[in-house]
Amino acid sequence: MRHDHLITSKQLSRGDIETVLDRAAEIDEDPSAVADRYADTLLGLLFFEPSTRTKMSFETAMKRLGGDVVDMGSVESSSVKKGETLADTVRVIEGYADALVLRHPKQGAAQMASEFVDVPLLNAGDGAGHHPTQTLLDLYTIRENAGLEDLTIGIMGDLKYGRTVHSLAHALTNFDVHQHFISPESLQLPREVVYDLHQEQDGTQIREHESLEEILPSLDVLYVTRIQRERFPDENEYQKVAGEYQIDTDTLEAASDELTIMHPLPRVDEIAPEIDETDHAAYFDQAHNGVPVRMALLDLLLGGDDGGVRDD
Ligand code: NCD
């Protein structure tokens, strides 16, 4: 485990996922048991794109384990501005830190960067590619609210550019889950993702829809995502789909009382604030779960010797 990288959720077996989630639950129960475990450990943060939750929860996780972070800071204030390559940047920062967390606008950047370093590198989002640590906290939240067995989930919004969706959908193929993908036609899952999902799971468990209405009553979980405006090559294309698929209390009249609503956040206008006060809303807990889940992951990668994440 000590030198493994986490680049995509495809690396994660069901056993790996359960190891991380179980460890996170233990830590959630008694964070004091690990409070000083990593007193001499430094986590390197390299965020080439905006981040609030992912960056701050990694920082909180490392500090709650007794360690600290070294942060490259914004692209504007770093040597990236002078033309330094990503490969050189990660090679330098691995000399300062025991593990690296990388977010980058280019799909494939984390995979490429991981080939230049020996310390564990965690992909915190590579363009429209993957976001596997978000997936682990999503799975933790699903397990807490609805369970991961015999689950029917709707994943709605920007399925084309949404990296949290790509990672979550792959990880869910490890479980007995019916996945319904709801989006406008122009934002459907990339065909290669659908192909991969069909390879990994009996195709009858994966369905695509343009309307939420037909499927809403059967859902245990509805995972809503933001339209990823920054990834559209053309602003006009964004304007055509902006504001589609908003949910409010009227939409939810057809839903089960038990429906759990999730969102990786930030939201723009996909979920009306009136839903925040209902029992359906799990998205703020979901964000908070980022801390114990990332503590568990760091613990398993930096010190653990009992299973966990394997290299691809
Ligand atoms: C997501 C991301 O960056 O992909 N945010 C997050 O990490 N919680 C989702 C988004 O930006 O819409």
XYZ file of C-alpha atoms and ligand atoms in Angstrom:
324
model
C 0.000 0.000 0.000
C 2.780 2.392 0.861
C 3.574 3.454 -2.708
C 0.277 3.006 -4.472
C -1.483 5.665 -6.483
C -5.238 6.178 -6.728
C -6.062 7.400 -10.234
C -9.452 5.967 -11.149
C -12.196 4.086 -9.343
C -11.637 1.220 -11.795
C -8.685 0.264 -9.585
C -11.011 -0.362 -6.658
C -12.393 -3.835 -6.018
C -15.357 -4.356 -3.762
C -12.944 -5.501 -1.048
C -10.850 -2.331 -1.429
C -13.952 -0.158 -1.158
C -15.244 -1.979 1.894
C -11.847 -1.717 3.589
C -11.818 2.073 3.154
C -15.462 2.527 4.190
C -15.093 0.303 7.256
C -11.961 2.156 8.313
C -13.751 5.480 7.785
C -16.627 4.309 9.985
C -14.161 3.354 12.747
C -12.470 6.739 12.492
C -15.825 8.531 12.460
C -16.724 6.691 15.662
C -13.475 7.503 17.476
C -11.259 10.071 15.708
C -9.073 10.418 18.815
C -7.644 6.923 18.220
C -5.732 8.207 15.166
C -5.212 11.824 16.240
C -1.395 11.656 16.468
C -0.679 8.747 14.183
C 0.924 10.792 11.401
C 2.659 13.524 13.405
C 5.623 13.713 10.983
C 3.665 13.329 7.774
C 3.217 16.002 5.127
C 0.643 15.881 2.358
C 1.423 17.863 -0.812
C -1.547 19.672 -2.345
C -1.371 20.519 -6.044
C -4.607 22.101 -7.229
C -4.494 23.464 -10.758
C -8.280 24.022 -10.684
C -10.612 25.600 -8.121
C -11.605 23.467 -5.133
C -13.242 24.041 -1.781
C -14.414 20.714 -0.374
C -11.829 18.370 -1.827
C -8.845 20.502 -0.911
C -10.086 21.540 2.525
C -11.239 18.065 3.498
C -7.868 16.563 2.491
C -6.196 19.268 4.568
C -8.544 18.643 7.500
C -8.029 14.886 7.199
C -4.226 15.156 7.245
C -4.300 17.567 10.192
C -6.760 15.400 12.119
C -4.300 12.539 11.691
C -1.658 14.720 13.336
C 0.146 15.663 10.108
C 0.271 18.797 8.005
C 0.092 19.944 4.390
C 2.353 21.768 1.967
C 0.318 23.569 -0.637
C 1.492 24.629 -4.084
C -1.047 27.458 -3.885
C -2.747 28.872 -6.918
C -1.417 28.359 -10.425
C -1.054 32.132 -10.645
C 1.446 32.238 -7.784
C 3.430 29.083 -8.682
C 6.215 28.293 -11.145
C 3.593 26.840 -13.469
C 3.237 30.450 -14.578
C 6.901 30.346 -15.679
C 6.188 27.373 -17.917
C 7.166 24.489 -15.633
C 5.827 21.107 -16.752
C 3.526 19.044 -14.551
C 6.115 16.250 -14.530
C 8.769 18.582 -13.108
C 6.384 20.103 -10.567
C 5.366 16.728 -9.114
C 8.974 15.495 -9.082
C 9.973 18.510 -7.021
C 7.059 18.365 -4.590
C 7.465 14.619 -3.941
C 10.729 15.618 -2.270
C 8.785 17.729 0.217
C 5.805 15.495 0.962
C 4.902 11.895 1.817
C 1.919 11.783 -0.546
C 0.497 14.067 -3.218
C -3.036 15.146 -4.064
C -3.439 16.450 -7.613
C -6.333 18.205 -9.330
C -5.785 19.230 -12.925
C -7.998 20.414 -15.802
C -6.566 17.854 -18.257
C -8.034 14.371 -18.404
C -5.229 11.850 -17.887
C -3.012 14.318 -15.984
C -3.031 12.289 -12.758
C -2.078 9.084 -14.555
C 0.762 10.854 -16.337
C 2.003 12.592 -13.169
C 1.910 9.341 -11.169
C 4.445 7.848 -13.562
C 7.030 10.387 -12.373
C 6.722 9.927 -8.597
C 7.261 7.206 -5.998
C 5.100 8.621 -3.208
C 1.350 7.827 -3.428
C -0.470 10.215 -5.755
C -4.206 10.691 -5.322
C -6.266 11.975 -8.221
C -8.541 14.742 -6.919
C -10.099 15.273 -10.363
C -8.556 15.205 -13.856
C -10.690 17.258 -16.218
C -13.797 15.333 -17.199
C -12.061 12.081 -16.268
C -12.214 10.694 -12.745
C -12.517 11.728 -9.113
C -12.072 8.505 -7.123
C -11.804 9.962 -3.618
C -15.151 11.711 -4.143
C -16.521 8.295 -5.078
C -15.382 6.805 -1.787
C -17.208 9.465 0.210
C -20.235 9.075 -2.076
C -20.272 5.326 -1.425
C -19.875 5.908 2.305
C -22.892 8.243 2.219
C -24.956 5.811 0.129
C -24.081 2.955 2.482
C -25.119 5.011 5.517
C -28.406 6.182 4.013
C -29.675 3.440 1.726
C -27.189 0.572 1.842
C -25.214 -0.728 -1.142
C -27.193 -3.918 -1.645
C -30.260 -4.086 -3.846
C -29.953 -0.378 -4.544
C -31.692 1.615 -7.273
C -29.895 4.883 -7.979
C -30.618 7.713 -10.398
C -27.608 9.755 -11.508
C -28.747 12.991 -13.101
C -27.355 16.093 -14.798
C -24.059 16.497 -16.631
C -23.075 12.899 -17.248
C -20.793 13.836 -20.121
C -18.330 16.078 -18.306
C -19.059 15.079 -14.697
C -16.019 13.228 -13.405
C -17.737 12.343 -10.122
C -20.335 10.471 -12.175
C -17.780 8.533 -14.199
C -15.991 7.393 -11.052
C -19.140 6.584 -9.097
C -20.740 4.604 -11.928
C -17.667 2.392 -12.267
C -17.417 1.785 -8.540
C -21.105 0.864 -8.270
C -20.626 -2.034 -10.681
C -19.013 -3.839 -7.736
C -22.395 -3.986 -6.001
C -25.908 -5.182 -6.703
C -27.115 -1.847 -8.064
C -29.539 -0.704 -10.762
C -28.130 2.489 -12.260
C -30.406 4.936 -14.111
C -28.677 7.799 -15.930
C -30.851 10.873 -16.519
C -29.648 13.727 -18.739
C -30.405 15.726 -21.853
C -29.206 13.860 -24.917
C -26.253 16.222 -25.382
C -24.939 15.452 -21.886
C -25.284 11.673 -21.899
C -22.539 9.480 -20.516
C -19.624 9.209 -22.962
C -20.101 6.062 -25.051
C -16.787 4.632 -23.842
C -17.996 4.876 -20.241
C -21.241 3.073 -21.133
C -19.215 0.416 -22.953
C -16.977 -0.071 -19.912
C -19.965 -0.273 -17.567
C -21.529 -2.958 -19.723
C -18.254 -4.892 -19.637
C -18.159 -4.726 -15.877
C -21.786 -5.434 -15.131
C -24.783 -7.264 -16.504
C -26.160 -4.698 -18.969
C -29.729 -5.059 -17.700
C -28.744 -3.029 -14.646
C -27.828 0.100 -16.600
C -30.440 2.355 -18.226
C -30.377 5.832 -19.781
C -33.294 8.290 -19.682
C -34.065 11.847 -20.715
C -36.774 12.309 -18.107
C -36.617 11.861 -14.348
C -40.370 11.475 -14.060
C -40.626 7.923 -15.354
C -38.007 6.591 -12.979
C -38.244 8.772 -9.856
C -40.741 6.630 -7.892
C -38.430 3.599 -8.006
C -35.292 5.356 -6.759
C -33.608 4.851 -3.384
C -30.976 7.495 -4.153
C -30.953 10.443 -6.552
C -27.428 11.755 -7.231
C -27.729 15.212 -8.779
C -24.826 16.970 -10.513
C -23.960 20.462 -11.695
C -23.722 21.232 -15.407
C -19.941 21.615 -15.785
C -19.968 24.995 -17.486
C -16.168 25.330 -17.493
C -15.798 22.206 -19.670
C -18.084 23.324 -22.509
C -16.099 24.292 -25.599
C -18.912 26.704 -26.526
C -20.853 28.890 -24.054
C -23.925 28.727 -26.353
C -24.044 24.974 -25.877
C -24.022 25.525 -22.113
C -26.878 28.025 -22.361
C -29.000 25.437 -24.199
C -28.921 23.043 -21.243
C -28.450 25.427 -18.289
C -31.310 25.195 -15.838
C -32.546 21.799 -17.037
C -33.314 19.159 -14.444
C -33.947 21.304 -11.399
C -35.614 19.573 -8.502
C -37.866 21.123 -5.891
C -40.519 19.875 -3.482
C -43.075 19.621 -6.313
C -40.772 17.329 -8.287
C -40.420 15.115 -5.248
C -44.143 14.472 -4.830
C -43.719 11.312 -6.885
C -40.665 10.160 -4.930
C -40.455 7.611 -2.142
C -40.443 9.076 1.382
C -37.150 7.254 1.844
C -35.451 8.846 -1.163
C -31.916 10.082 -0.374
C -30.765 13.064 -2.430
C -27.050 13.525 -2.945
C -24.890 16.063 -4.794
C -21.091 16.322 -4.836
C -21.505 20.127 -4.581
C -21.111 22.930 -5.484
C -24.714 23.257 -6.659
C -25.849 26.094 -8.864
C -29.612 25.751 -9.245
C -30.127 21.982 -9.558
C -31.597 21.530 -6.070
C -33.963 24.142 -4.659
C -32.922 25.323 -1.174
C -36.351 24.259 0.161
C -35.151 20.652 -0.116
C -32.298 21.290 2.314
C -34.690 21.116 5.255
C -36.278 17.827 4.209
C -35.203 14.332 5.306
C -34.245 13.648 1.681
C -31.236 15.970 1.746
C -27.940 14.179 2.383
C -25.563 16.469 0.473
C -24.142 18.413 3.398
C -23.518 15.201 5.362
C -21.992 13.838 2.172
C -19.515 16.736 2.075
C -18.691 16.256 5.759
C -18.053 12.553 5.158
C -15.076 13.638 3.057
C -13.033 14.018 6.225
C -13.301 10.519 7.792
C -13.172 8.885 4.356
C -10.008 10.771 3.354
C -8.510 10.083 6.813
C -9.152 6.381 6.241
C -7.677 6.475 2.761
C -4.548 8.309 3.912
C -4.186 5.911 6.822
C -4.392 2.894 4.520
C -2.037 4.365 1.937
C 0.563 5.761 4.305
C 0.655 3.233 7.046
C -1.797 0.459 6.450
C -0.702 -3.047 5.635
C -4.070 -4.734 5.776
C -5.507 -4.495 2.292
C -6.979 -1.410 0.692
C -6.082 0.219 -2.579
C -4.036 -1.679 -5.102
C -2.095 -0.348 -8.036
C -3.503 -0.864 -11.511
C -16.955 18.129 -8.058
C -15.740 18.201 -8.964
O -14.825 19.003 -8.742
O -15.700 17.390 -9.881
N -16.768 18.841 -6.863
C -16.221 18.191 -5.800
O -15.091 17.763 -5.831
N -17.011 17.992 -4.728
C -18.229 18.430 -8.746
C -18.407 19.748 -9.450
O -17.488 20.578 -9.500
O -19.491 19.954 -9.969
